[in-house]
Coordinates of C-alpha atoms and ligand atoms in Angstrom, one line a residue:
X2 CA 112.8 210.9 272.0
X3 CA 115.0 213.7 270.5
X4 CA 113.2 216.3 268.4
X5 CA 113.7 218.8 265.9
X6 CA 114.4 221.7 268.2
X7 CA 115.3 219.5 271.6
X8 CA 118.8 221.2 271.9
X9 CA 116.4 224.5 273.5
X10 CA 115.3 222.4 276.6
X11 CA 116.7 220.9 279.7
X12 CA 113.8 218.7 279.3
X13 CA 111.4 216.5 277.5
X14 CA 107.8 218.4 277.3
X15 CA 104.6 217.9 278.5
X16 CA 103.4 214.3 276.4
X17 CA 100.2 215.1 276.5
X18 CA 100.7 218.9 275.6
X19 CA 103.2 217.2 272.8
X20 CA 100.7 214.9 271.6
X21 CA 98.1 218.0 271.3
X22 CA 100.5 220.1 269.5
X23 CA 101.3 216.9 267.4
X24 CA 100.1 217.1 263.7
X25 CA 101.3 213.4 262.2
X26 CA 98.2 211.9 262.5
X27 CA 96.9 214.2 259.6
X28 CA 99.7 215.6 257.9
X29 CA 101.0 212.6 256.9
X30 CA 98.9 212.3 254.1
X31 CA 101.9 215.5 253.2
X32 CA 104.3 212.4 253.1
X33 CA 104.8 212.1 249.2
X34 CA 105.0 215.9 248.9
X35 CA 107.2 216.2 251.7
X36 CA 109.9 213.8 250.4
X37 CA 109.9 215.7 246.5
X38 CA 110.3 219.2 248.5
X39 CA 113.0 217.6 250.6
X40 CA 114.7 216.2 247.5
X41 CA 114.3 219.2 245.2
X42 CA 115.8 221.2 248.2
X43 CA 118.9 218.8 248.2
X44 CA 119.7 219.3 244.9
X45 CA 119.7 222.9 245.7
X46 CA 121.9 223.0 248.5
X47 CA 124.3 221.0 246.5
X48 CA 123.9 223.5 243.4
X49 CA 125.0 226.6 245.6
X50 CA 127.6 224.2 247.2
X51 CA 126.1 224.0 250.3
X52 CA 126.1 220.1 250.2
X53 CA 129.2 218.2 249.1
X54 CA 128.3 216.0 246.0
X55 CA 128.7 213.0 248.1
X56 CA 126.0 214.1 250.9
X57 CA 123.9 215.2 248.2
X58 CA 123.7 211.5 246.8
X59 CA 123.9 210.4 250.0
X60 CA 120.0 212.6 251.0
X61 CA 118.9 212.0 247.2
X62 CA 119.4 207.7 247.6
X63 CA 118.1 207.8 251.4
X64 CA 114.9 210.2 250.0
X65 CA 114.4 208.4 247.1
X66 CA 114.0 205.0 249.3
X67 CA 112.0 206.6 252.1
X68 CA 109.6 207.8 249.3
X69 CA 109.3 204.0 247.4
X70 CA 109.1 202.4 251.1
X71 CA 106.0 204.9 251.7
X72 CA 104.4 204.0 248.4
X73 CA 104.6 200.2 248.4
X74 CA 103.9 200.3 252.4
X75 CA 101.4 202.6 253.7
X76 CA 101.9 201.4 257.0
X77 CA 105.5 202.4 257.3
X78 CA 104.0 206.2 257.2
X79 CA 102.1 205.9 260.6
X80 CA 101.3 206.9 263.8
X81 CA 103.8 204.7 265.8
X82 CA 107.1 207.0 265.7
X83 CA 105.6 209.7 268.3
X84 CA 107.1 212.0 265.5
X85 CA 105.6 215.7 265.7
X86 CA 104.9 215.7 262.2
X87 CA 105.1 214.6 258.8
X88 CA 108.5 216.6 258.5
X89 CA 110.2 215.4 261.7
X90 CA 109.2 211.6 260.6
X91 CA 111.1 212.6 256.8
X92 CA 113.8 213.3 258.5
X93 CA 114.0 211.1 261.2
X94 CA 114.1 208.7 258.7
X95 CA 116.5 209.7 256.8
X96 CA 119.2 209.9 259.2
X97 CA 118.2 206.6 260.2
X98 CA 119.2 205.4 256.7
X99 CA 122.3 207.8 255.5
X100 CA 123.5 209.1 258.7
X101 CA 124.8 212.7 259.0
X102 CA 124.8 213.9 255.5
X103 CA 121.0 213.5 256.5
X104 CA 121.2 215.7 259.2
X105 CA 122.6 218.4 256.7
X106 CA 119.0 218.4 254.7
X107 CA 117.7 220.9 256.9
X108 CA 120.4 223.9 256.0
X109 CA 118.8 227.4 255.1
X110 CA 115.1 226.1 255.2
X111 CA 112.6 226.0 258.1
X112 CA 109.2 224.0 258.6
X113 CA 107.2 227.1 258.1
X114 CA 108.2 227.2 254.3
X115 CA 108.3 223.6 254.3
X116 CA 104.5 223.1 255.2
X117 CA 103.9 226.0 252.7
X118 CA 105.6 223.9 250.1
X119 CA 103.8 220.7 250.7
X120 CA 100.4 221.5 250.8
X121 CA 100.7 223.2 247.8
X122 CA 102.1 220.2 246.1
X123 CA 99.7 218.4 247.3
X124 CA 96.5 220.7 246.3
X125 CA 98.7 220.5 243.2
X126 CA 98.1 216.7 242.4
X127 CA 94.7 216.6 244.2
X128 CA 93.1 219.0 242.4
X129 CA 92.8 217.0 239.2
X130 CA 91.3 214.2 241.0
X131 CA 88.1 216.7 242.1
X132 CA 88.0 217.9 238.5
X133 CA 87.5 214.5 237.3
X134 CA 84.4 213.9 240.1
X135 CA 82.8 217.0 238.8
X136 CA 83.2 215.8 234.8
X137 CA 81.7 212.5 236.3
X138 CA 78.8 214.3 237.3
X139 CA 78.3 216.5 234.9
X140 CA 78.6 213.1 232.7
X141 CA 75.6 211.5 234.8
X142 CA 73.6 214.4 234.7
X143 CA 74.2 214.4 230.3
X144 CA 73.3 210.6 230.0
X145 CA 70.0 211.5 232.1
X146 CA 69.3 214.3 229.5
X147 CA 69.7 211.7 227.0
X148 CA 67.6 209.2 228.5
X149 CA 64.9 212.5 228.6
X150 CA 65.6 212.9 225.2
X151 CA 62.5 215.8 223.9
X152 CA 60.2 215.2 227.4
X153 CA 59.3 218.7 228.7
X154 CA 58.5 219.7 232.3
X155 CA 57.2 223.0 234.3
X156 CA 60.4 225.2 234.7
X157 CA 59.9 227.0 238.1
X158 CA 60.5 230.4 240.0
X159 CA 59.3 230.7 243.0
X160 CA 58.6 226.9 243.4
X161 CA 55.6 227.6 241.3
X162 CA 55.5 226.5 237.7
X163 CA 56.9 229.4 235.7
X164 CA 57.5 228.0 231.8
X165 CA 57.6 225.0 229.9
X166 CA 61.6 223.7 229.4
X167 CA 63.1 220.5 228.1
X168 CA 64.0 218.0 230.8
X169 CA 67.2 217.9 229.4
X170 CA 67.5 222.0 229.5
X171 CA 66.9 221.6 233.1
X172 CA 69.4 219.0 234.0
X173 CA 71.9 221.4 232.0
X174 CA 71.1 224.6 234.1
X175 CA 73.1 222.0 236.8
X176 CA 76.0 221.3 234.5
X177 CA 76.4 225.0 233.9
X178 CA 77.1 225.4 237.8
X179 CA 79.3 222.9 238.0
X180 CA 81.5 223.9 235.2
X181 CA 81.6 227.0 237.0
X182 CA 83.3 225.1 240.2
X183 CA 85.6 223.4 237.7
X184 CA 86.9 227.0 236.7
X185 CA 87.3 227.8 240.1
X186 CA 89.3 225.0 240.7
X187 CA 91.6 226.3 238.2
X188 CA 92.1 229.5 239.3
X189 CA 93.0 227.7 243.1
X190 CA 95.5 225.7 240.7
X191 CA 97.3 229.3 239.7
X192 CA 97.3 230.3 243.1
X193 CA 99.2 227.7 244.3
X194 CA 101.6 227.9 241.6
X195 CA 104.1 229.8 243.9
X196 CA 107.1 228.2 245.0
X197 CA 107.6 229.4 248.8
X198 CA 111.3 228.1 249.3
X199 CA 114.4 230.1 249.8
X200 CA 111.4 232.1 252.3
X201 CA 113.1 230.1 255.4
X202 CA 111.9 230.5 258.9
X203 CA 110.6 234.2 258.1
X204 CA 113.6 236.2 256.6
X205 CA 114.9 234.3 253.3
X206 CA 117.7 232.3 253.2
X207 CA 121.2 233.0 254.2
X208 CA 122.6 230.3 251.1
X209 CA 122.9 230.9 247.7
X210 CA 119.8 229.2 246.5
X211 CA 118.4 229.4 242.9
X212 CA 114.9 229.6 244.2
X213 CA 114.0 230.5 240.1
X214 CA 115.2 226.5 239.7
X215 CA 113.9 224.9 242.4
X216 CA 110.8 226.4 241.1
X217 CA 111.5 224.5 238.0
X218 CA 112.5 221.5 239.4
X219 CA 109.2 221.1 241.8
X220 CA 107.0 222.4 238.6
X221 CA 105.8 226.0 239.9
X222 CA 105.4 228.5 237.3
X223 CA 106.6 231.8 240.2
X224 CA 108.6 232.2 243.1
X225 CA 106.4 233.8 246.1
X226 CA 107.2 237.8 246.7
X227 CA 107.8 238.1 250.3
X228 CA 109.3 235.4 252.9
X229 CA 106.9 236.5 255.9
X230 CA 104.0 236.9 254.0
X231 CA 105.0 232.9 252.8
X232 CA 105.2 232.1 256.5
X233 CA 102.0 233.1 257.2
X234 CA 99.9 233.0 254.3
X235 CA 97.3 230.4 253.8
X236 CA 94.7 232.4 251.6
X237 CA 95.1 229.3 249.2
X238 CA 93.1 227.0 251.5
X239 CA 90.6 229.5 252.0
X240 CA 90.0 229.7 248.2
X241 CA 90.3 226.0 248.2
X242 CA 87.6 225.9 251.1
X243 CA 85.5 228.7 249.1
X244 CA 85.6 226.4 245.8
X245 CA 84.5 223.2 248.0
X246 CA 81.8 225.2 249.8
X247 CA 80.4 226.4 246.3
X248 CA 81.0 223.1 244.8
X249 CA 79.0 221.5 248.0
X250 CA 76.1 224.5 247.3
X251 CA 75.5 223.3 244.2
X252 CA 75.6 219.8 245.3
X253 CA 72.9 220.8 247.4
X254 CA 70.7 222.1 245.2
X255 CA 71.0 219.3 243.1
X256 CA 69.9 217.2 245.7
X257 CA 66.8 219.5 246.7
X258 CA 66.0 219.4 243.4
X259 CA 65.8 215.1 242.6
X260 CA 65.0 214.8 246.3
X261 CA 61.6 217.0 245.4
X262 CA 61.1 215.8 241.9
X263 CA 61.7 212.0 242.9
X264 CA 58.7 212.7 245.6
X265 CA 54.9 211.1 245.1
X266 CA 54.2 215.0 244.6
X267 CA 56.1 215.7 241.6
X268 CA 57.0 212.2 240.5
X269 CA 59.3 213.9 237.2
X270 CA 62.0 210.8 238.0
X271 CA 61.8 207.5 239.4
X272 CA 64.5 207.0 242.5
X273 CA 66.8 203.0 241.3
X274 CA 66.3 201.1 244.1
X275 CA 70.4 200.4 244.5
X276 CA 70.0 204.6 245.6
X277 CA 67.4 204.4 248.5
X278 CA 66.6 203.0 251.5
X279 CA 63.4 202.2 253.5
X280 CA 61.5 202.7 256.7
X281 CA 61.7 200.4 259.7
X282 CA 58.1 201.3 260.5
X283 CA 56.7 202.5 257.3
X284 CA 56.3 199.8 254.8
X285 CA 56.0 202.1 251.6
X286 CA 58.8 204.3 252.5
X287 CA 61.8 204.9 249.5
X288 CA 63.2 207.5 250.8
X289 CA 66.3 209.3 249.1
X290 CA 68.7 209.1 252.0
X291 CA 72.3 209.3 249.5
X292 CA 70.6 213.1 248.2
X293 CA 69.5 214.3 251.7
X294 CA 73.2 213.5 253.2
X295 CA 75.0 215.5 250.2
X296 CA 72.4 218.0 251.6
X297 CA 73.7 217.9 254.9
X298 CA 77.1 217.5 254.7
X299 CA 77.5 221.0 252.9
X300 CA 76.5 222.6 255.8
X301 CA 79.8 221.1 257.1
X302 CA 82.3 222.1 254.5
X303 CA 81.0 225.9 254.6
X304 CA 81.5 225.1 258.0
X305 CA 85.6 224.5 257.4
X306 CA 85.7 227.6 255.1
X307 CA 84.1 230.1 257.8
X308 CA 86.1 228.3 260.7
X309 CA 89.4 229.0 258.8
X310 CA 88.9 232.6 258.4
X311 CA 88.2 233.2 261.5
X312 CA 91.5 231.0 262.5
X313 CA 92.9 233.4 260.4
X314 CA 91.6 236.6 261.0
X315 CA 93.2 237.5 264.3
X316 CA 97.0 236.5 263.6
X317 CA 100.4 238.7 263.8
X318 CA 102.6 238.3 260.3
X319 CA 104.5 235.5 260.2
X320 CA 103.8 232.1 261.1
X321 CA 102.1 231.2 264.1
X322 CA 100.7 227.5 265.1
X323 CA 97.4 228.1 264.6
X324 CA 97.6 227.7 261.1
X325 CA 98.3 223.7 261.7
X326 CA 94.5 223.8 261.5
X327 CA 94.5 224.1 258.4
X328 CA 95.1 220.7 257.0
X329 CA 92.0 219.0 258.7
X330 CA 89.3 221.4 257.2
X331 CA 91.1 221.1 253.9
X332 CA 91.5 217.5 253.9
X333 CA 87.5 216.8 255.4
X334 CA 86.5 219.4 252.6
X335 CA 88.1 217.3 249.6
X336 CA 87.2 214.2 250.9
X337 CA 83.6 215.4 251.5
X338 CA 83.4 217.1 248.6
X339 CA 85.0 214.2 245.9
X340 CA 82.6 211.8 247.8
X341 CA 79.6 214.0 247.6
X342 CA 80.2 214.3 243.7
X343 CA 80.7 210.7 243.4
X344 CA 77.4 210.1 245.3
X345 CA 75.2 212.4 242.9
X346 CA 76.7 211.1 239.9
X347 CA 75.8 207.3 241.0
X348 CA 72.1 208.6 242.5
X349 CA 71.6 210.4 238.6
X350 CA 72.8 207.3 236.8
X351 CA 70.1 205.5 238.5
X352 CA 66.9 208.3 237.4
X353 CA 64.5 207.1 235.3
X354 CA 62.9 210.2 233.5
X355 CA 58.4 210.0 233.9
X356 CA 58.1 211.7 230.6
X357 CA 54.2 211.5 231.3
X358 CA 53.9 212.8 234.4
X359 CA 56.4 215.6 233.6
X360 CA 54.4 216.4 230.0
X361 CA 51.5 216.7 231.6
X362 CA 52.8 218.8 234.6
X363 CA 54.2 221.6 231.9
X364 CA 50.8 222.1 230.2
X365 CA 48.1 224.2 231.7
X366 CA 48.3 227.9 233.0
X367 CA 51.8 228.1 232.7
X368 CA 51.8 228.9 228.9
X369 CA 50.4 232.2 230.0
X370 CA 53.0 233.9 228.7
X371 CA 53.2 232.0 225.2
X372 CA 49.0 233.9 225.4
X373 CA 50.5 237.0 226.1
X374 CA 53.3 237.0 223.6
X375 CA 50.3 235.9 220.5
X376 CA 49.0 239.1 221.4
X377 CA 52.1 241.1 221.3
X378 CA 52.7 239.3 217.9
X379 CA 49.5 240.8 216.7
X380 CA 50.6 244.3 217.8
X381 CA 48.9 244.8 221.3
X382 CA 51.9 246.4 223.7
X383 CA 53.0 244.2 226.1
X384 CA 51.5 245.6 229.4
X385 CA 48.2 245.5 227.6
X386 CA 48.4 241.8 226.7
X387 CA 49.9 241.3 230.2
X388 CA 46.6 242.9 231.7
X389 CA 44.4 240.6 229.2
X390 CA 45.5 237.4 230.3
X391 CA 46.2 238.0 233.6
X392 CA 42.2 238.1 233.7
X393 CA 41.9 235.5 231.7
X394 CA 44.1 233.7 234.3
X395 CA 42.0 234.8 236.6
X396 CA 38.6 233.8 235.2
X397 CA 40.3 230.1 234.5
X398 CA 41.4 229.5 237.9
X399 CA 38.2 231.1 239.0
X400 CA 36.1 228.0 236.8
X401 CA 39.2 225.7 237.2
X402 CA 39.8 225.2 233.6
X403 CA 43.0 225.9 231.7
X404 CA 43.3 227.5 228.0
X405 CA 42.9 224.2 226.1
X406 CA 39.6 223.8 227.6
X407 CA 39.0 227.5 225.7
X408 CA 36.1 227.7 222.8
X409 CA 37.3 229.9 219.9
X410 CA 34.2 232.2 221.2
X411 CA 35.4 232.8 225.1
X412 CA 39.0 233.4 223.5
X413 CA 37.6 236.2 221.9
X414 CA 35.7 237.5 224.5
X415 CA 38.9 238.5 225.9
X416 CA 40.6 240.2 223.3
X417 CA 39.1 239.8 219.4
X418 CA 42.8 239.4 218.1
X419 CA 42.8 235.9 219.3
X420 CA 42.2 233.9 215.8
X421 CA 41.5 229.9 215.5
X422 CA 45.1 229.4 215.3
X423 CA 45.5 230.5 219.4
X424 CA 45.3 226.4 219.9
X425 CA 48.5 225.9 218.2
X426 CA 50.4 228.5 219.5
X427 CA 49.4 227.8 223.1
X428 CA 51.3 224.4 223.8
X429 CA 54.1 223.6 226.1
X430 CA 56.2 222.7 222.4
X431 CA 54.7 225.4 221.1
X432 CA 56.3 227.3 223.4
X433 CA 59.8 226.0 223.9
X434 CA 60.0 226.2 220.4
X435 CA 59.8 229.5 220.3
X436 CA 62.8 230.7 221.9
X437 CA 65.4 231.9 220.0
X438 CA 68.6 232.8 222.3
X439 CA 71.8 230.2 222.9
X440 CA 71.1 229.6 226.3
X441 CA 67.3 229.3 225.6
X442 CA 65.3 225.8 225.6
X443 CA 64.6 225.8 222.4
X444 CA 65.1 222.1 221.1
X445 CA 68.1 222.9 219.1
X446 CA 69.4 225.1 221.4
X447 CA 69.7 222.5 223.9
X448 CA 71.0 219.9 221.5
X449 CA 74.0 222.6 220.7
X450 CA 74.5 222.6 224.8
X451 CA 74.7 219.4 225.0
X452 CA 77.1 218.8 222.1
X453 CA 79.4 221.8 223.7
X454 CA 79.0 219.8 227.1
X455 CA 80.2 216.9 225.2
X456 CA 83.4 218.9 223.8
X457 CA 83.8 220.1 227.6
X458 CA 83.9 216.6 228.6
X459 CA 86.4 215.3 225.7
X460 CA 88.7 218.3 227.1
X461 CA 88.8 217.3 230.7
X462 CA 89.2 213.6 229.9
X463 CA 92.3 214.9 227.6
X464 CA 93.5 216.7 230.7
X465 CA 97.1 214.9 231.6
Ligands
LIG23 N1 102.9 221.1 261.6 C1 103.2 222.4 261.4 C2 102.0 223.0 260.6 O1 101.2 222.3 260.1 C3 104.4 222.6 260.5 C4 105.1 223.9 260.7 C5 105.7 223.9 262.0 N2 106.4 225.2 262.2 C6 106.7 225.6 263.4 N3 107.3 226.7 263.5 N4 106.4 225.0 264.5 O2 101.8 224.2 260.6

């Protein structure tokens, strides 16, 4: 088989050193992206006058059919061609369809642009697909909040019960994070909005192409600075791989979170069946396999973003091959990543908030600092009221009894500012509703949250 470069040998090479070198079997999920860069590039050729009108409609028909043949045929884009990559099987393709005007396409532009181009066409009309995983969870995680509706539960620092919060405050601290990755998503999205053609193999291009209108045509907002830092930049996947390994962080801790609070220990949420699975051996087991593999797996997409750096780190400007490595962490991280969101959101639909069990958990020695601050509020400083309570903590753990279990009398043996009204004030409601900042739990607070969430969610479903 003839390849792109086989006029440079006396010689076919090495098939199994070909087939190692081969990237097909992974870039030709490139295919649609390929085919609009191609075609875009054709209408620039013929625009400087590089093409003749007639070749020009000649690439544009025999593109435009490759491309339909792809879409209603997935088959027709695979493996069987022994084509080095998703660019030599474009092409290959073409001239089988239109002849030579075909094997004008390539004029002025090199593969090393040409990859450039397509993966960022193809970030391009992926990204939206991950943004839209993320709303879903962030949906899930809302509807939960609703299903919560006032319940409270222990907020924790340390893993030891720190204040009371509203379950759904809680389940919002998760949305905030994610949010987060939708933003960084965006600011991959401006990264790649750099159109590398008219770079060519390293040097520019030696034809008078309007790179300011291909830019136009293939819908990037610049035109890249410098043709050999095109060639051999790839930053974009690492902030791509950055964003999924966040993402996949957060997933994580989402998952240690509902895989503790779904345990016999805390027992906050009740696991759906549809979302567990069982023990061979171990008759009572429901375990929370879907949670603990989101767990796992983002050990493996930080894994991609550290393993392309250090691809990275070590190479001379330009392009160099090593940089085909790219497309398989990217692709395993988006994959991985849209699966693990979809996972989360369909384990959270299924929670069933225990509003006793978490009530009850966010009463007790955690309102210490609800004591402290009635003190403060009757003008003891701070560090004193601190100091009081702490011994009162002290004595109560001491006796194993908690502050409700108080007489008016052993209040006051602590500090004689404590009035009868200390009961009221010293309740996990109490408590949340005294905080007054936005991002506080405060019942109202929470319900604005949740309306801005909503208006968040509205947006991205707008998105087009
Ligand atoms: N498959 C190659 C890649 O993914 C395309 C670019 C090939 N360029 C080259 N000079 N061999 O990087």
């Amino acid at each position: 088989m003839a390849h792109l470069w086989s006029g440079r040998f006396a010689g076919d090479p090495d098939a199994e050193l070909f087939a190692f070198g081969s990237s097909f079997r992974f870039d030709k999920r490139l295919f649609e992206d390929d085919v609009r860069g191609s075609l875009a590039w054709a209408q620039g050729l013929a625009r400087a006058g590089v093409l003749s009108p007639a070749d020009a409609a000649a690439i544009d028909g025999g593109l435009r059919a490759i491309l339909d043949r792809g879409g209603a045929d997935p088959a027709f884009v695979s493996e069987t061609h022994g084509d080095e990559d998703v660019h030599a099987f474009v092409e290959r393709e073409l001239v089988a369809l239109v002849g030579d005007a075909g094997r004008r396409l390539h004029t002025g532009r090199s593969r090393n642009e040409q990859v450039a181009v397509d993966l960022r066409l193809y970030l391009k009309r992926r990204l939206p697909a991950i943004e839209r995983a993320i709303a879903g969870l962030v949906r899930a995680l809302v509807d939960l909040a609703g299903r919560a509706g006032g319940a409270l539960m222990p907020s924790y620092t340390h893993l030891r019960r720190a204040q009371p919060v509203l379950v759904a405050h809680f389940l919002l601290s998760h949305c905030a994070a994610l949010r987060r990755d939708a933003g960084r998503l965006a600011a991959v999205r401006d990264e790649i909005d750099e159109l590398p053609l008219g770079s060519g193999a390293i040097a520019g291009t030696a034809y008078g192409i309007d790179v300011r209108a291909l830019a136009d045509a293939l819908g990037f907002a610049r035109v890249a600075r410098n043709s050999i830092d095109v060639s051999g930049d790839r930053d974009f996947v690492a902030s791509f791989l950055h964003a999924a390994s966040l993402g996949m962080v957060h997933l994580s801790r989402i998952a240690e979170d509902f895989i503790l609070f779904t345990s016999e220990e805390f027992g906050f949420f009740e696991l759906d069946d549809r979302a567990a699975t069982g023990s061979s051996l171990m008759p009572q087991k429901k375990n929370p396999d879907p949670l603990e593999l989101v767990r796992g797996k983002s050990g493996r997409v930080i894994g991609h973003l550290t393993g392309w750096l250090v691809s990275m780190k070590g190479l001379a400007a330009g392009y160099n091959k090593d940089l085909q490595e790219d497309k398989e962490a990217l692709f395993d991280a988006e994959d991985t990543w849209i699966a693990c969101l979809h996972a989360t959101a369909s384990v959270v639909g299924g929670l069933t908030p225990n509003q006793a069990t978490t009530t009850r958990a966010a009463s007790g020695l955690l309102l210490a600092t609800d004591v402290a601050d009635y003190l403060v509020a009757r003008g003891l400083p701070f560090r004193d009221a601190h100091e009081i309570v702490g011994a009162l903590v002290r004595r109560l753990v001491d006796e194993r009894r908690t502050f409700e279990d108080l007489s008016l009398e052993e209040w006051r043996q602590h500090s004689p500012l404590f009035g009868e009204d200390v009961r009221q004030a010293v309740t996990a409601l109490a408590s949340v509703e005294k905080k007054q900042t936005p991002q506080s739990t405060h019942p109202k607070a929470v319900a604005a949250a949740l309306a801005e969430t909503e208006e968040w969610l509205t947006a991205v479903a707008n998105e087009p």
